[in-house]
Short mmCIF file of C-alpha atoms in Angstrom, two decimals:
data_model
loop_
_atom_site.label_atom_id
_atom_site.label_comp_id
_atom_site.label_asym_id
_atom_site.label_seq_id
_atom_site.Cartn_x
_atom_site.Cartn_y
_atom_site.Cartn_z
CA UNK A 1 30.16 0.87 -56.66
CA UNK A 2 27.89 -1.12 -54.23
CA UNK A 3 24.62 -0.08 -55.79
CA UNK A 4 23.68 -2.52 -59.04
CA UNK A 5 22.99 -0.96 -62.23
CA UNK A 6 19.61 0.17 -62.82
CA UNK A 7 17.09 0.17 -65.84
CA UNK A 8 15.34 3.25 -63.95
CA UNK A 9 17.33 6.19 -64.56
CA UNK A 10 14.18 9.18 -65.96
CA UNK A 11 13.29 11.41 -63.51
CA UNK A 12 10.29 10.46 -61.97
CA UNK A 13 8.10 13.64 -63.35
CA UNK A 14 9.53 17.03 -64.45
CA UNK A 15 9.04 20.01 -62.42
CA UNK A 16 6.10 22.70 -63.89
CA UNK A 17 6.31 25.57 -61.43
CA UNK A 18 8.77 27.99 -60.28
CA UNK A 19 9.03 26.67 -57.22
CA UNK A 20 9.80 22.75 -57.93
CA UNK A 21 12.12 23.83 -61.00
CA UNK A 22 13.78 25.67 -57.72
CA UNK A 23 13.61 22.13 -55.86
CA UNK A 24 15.39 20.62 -58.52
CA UNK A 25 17.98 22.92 -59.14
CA UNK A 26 18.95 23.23 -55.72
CA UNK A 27 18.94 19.05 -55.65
CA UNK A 28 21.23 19.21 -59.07
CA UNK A 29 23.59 21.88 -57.31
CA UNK A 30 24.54 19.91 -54.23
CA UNK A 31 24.76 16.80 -56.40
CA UNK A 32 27.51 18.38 -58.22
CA UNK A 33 28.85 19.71 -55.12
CA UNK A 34 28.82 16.16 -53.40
CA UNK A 35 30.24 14.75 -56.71
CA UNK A 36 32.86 16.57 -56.61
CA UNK A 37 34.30 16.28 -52.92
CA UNK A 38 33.12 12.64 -52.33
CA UNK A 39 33.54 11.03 -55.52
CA UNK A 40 30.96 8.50 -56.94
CA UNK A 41 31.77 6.07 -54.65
CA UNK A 42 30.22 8.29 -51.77
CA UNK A 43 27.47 9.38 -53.36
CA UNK A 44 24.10 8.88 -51.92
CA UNK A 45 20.58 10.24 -52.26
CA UNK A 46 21.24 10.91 -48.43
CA UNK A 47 24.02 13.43 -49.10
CA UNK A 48 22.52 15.15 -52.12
CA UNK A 49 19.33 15.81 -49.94
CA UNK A 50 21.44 16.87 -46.42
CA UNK A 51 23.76 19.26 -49.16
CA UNK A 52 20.47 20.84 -50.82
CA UNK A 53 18.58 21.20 -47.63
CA UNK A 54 15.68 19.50 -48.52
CA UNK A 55 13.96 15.47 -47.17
CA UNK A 56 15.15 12.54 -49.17
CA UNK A 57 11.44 12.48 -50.01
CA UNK A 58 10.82 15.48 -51.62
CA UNK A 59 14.17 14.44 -53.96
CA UNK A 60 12.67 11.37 -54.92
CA UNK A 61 9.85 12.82 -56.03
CA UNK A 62 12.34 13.72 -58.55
CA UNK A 63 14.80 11.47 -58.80
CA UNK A 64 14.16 7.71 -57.80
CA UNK A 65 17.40 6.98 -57.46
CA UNK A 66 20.94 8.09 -57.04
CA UNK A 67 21.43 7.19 -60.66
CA UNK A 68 18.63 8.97 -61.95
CA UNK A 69 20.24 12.10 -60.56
CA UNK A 70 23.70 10.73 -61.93
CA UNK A 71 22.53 10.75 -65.37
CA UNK A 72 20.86 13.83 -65.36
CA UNK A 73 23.81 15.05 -64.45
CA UNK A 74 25.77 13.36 -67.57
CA UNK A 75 22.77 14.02 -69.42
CA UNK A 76 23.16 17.73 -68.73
CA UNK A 77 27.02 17.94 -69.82
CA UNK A 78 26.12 15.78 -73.13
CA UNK A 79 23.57 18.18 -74.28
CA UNK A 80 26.48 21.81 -73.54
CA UNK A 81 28.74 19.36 -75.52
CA UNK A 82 26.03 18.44 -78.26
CA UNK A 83 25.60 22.58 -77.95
CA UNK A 84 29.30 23.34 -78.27
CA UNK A 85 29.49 20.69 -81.39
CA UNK A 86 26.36 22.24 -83.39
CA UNK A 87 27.15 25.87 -82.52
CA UNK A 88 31.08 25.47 -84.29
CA UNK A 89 30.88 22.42 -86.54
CA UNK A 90 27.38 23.57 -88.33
CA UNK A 91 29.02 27.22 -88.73
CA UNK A 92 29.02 26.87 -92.26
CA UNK A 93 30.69 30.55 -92.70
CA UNK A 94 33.74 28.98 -91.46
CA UNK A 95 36.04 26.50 -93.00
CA UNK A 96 35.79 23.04 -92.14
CA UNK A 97 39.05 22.96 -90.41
CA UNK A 98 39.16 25.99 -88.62
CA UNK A 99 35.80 24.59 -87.47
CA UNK A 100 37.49 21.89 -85.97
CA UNK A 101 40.20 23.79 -84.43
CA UNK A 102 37.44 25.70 -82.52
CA UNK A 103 35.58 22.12 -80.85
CA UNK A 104 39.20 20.60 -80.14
CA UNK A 105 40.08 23.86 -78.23
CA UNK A 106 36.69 24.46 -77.00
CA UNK A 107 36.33 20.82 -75.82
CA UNK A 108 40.20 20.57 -73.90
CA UNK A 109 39.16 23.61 -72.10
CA UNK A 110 36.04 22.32 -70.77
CA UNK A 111 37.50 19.00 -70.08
CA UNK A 112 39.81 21.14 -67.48
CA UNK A 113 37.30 23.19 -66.22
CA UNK A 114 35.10 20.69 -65.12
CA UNK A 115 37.51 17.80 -64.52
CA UNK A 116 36.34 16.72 -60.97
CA UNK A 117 33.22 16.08 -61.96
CA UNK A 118 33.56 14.53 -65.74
CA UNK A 119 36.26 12.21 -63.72
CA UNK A 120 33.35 11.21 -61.43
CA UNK A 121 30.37 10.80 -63.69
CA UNK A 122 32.66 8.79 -65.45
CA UNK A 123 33.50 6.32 -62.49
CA UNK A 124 29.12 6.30 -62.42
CA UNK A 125 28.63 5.22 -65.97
CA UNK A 126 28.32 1.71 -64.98
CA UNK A 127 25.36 2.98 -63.53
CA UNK A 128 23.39 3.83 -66.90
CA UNK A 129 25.87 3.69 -69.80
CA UNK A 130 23.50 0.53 -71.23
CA UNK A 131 20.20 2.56 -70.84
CA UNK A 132 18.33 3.44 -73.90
CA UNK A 133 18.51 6.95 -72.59
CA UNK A 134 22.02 7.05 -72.10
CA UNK A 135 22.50 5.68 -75.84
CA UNK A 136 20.02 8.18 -77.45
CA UNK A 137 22.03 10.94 -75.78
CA UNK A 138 25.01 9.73 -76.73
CA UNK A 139 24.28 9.70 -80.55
CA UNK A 140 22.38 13.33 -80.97
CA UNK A 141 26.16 14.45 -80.73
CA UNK A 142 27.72 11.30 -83.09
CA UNK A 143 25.52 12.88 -85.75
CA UNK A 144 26.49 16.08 -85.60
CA UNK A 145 30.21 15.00 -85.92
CA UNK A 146 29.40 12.57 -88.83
CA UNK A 147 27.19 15.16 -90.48
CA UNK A 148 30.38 17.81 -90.47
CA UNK A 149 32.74 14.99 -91.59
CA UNK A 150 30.69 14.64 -94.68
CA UNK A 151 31.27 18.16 -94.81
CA UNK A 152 34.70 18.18 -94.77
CA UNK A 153 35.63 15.09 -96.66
CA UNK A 154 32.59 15.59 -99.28
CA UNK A 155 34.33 13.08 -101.89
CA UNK A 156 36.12 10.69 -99.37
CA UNK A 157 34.27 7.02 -99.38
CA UNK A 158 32.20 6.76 -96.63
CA UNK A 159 34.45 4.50 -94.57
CA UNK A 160 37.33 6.62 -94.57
CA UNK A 161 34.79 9.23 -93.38
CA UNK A 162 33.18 6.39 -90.38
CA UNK A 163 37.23 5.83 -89.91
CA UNK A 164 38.25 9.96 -88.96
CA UNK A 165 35.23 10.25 -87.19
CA UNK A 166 36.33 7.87 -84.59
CA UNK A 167 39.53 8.34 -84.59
CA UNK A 168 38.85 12.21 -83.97
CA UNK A 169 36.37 11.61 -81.27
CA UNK A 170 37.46 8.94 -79.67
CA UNK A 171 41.43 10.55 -79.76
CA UNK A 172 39.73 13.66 -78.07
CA UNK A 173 37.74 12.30 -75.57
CA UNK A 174 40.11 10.11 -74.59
CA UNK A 175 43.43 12.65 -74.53
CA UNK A 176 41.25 15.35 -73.44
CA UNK A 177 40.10 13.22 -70.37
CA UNK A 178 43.94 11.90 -69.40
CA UNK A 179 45.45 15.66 -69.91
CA UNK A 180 42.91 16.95 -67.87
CA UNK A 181 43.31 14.77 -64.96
CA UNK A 182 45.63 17.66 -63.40
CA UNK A 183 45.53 21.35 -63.18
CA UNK A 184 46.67 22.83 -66.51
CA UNK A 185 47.27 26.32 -66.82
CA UNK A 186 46.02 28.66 -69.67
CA UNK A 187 49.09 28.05 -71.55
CA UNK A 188 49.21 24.39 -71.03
CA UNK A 189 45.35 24.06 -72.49
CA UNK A 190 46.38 26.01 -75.45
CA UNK A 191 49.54 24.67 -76.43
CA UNK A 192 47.82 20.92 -76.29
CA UNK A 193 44.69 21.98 -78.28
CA UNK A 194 47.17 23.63 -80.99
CA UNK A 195 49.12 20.51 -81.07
CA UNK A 196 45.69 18.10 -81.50
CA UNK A 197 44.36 20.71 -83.66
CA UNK A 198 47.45 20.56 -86.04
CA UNK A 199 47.39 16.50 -85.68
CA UNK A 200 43.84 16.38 -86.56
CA UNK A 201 43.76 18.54 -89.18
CA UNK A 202 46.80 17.56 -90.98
CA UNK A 203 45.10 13.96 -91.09
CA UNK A 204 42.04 15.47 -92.84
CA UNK A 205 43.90 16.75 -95.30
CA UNK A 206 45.28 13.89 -95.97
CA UNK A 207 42.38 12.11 -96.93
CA UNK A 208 41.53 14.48 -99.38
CA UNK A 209 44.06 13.31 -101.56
CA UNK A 210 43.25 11.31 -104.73
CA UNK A 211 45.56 8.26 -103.39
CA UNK A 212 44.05 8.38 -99.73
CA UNK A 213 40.31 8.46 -101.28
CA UNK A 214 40.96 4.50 -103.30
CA UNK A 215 42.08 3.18 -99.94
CA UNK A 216 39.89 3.31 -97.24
CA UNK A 217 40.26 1.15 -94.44
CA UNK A 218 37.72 -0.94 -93.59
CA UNK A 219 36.63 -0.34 -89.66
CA UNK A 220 36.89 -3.37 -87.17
#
């Protein structure tokens, strides 16, 4: 992308009546909408403003940037995902790995449903993947994940734990994003999430054997 990475990626001040929330999410529509059909090579403050009808001044009253509208962007879809994660994996009336067959399924279909624009934010991460704010995002869900592995693995070392934690996310984020990178019917989605549900969870039952539990493996 032609623009530099930027250190400035808050919104300039958050909207407190009805009418600039409004402004904002009519500036956050078309910037999905010009995500989508241009890419994030193409995308411009111009565009986003022309799309949602409004001056490139009054959107950077918002948004100083085009990455500061970016990342709110990303910053929305981590917070549904950091949603989707406490709303299964804290449902402590459900077994641990039914829990987990929910978020795989849950997450593959929302990979597919919004691949366009995951596909695009993710070309924009150069953008503000270093920022502290993209970081502090970024964890809120790690937690959540490490807090149900502790769950699920209560007498595991903690390095085995560290171990299917990233394995498991990074496996599903990374899967989820390559199978999603073309339509997939109904059937498709569900066969793969039963298949990386079965994987996953047949792993985590592995480690709760006496013989896995002496031999964790130390992380890189």
């Amino acid at each position: 992308m032609s623009d530099r990475p930027t250190a400035r990626i808050s919104s300039r001040k958050q909207p407190k009546q009805a009418r600039s929330s409004e402004l904002v999410a009519a500036i956050l529509e078309a910037a999905v909408q010009v995500l989508a059909s241009e890419g994030a090579q193409r995308f411009t403050t111009a565009r986003v403003a022309e799309k949602a009808g409004v001056s490139v001044g009054s959107l950077y009253q918002y948004f100083p940037n085009k990455a500061a509208i970016l990342f709110r962007l990303q910053s929305d879809e981590w917070r549904r995902t950091t949603e989707m994660l406490r709303n299964i994996l804290e449902d402590v009336q459900s077994p641990p790995l039914e829990r987990l067959r929910r978020v795989v399924h849950a997450f593959i279909r929302s990979e597919c449903e919004e691949a366009e624009v995951r596909g695009a934010l993710d070309d924009a991460a150069p953008l503000y993947r270093a920022a502290p704010e993209a970081r502090k995002a970024r964890a809120a869900g790690d937690r959540i994940f490490e807090s149900f592995m502790g769950e699920a693995l209560p007498d595991a070392p903690k390095d085995s734990r560290d171990l299917a934690c990233n394995l498991i996310t990074g496996t599903l984020g990374a899967v989820g994003k390559k199978f999603s990178e073309k339509p997939r019917t109904a059937g498709e989605i569900e066969a793969y999430a039963n298949a990386m549900s079965d994987m996953f969870c047949a792993y985590l039952s592995s480690l709760t054997q006496p013989r896995s539990l002496t031999a964790a493996i130390p992380l890189a």
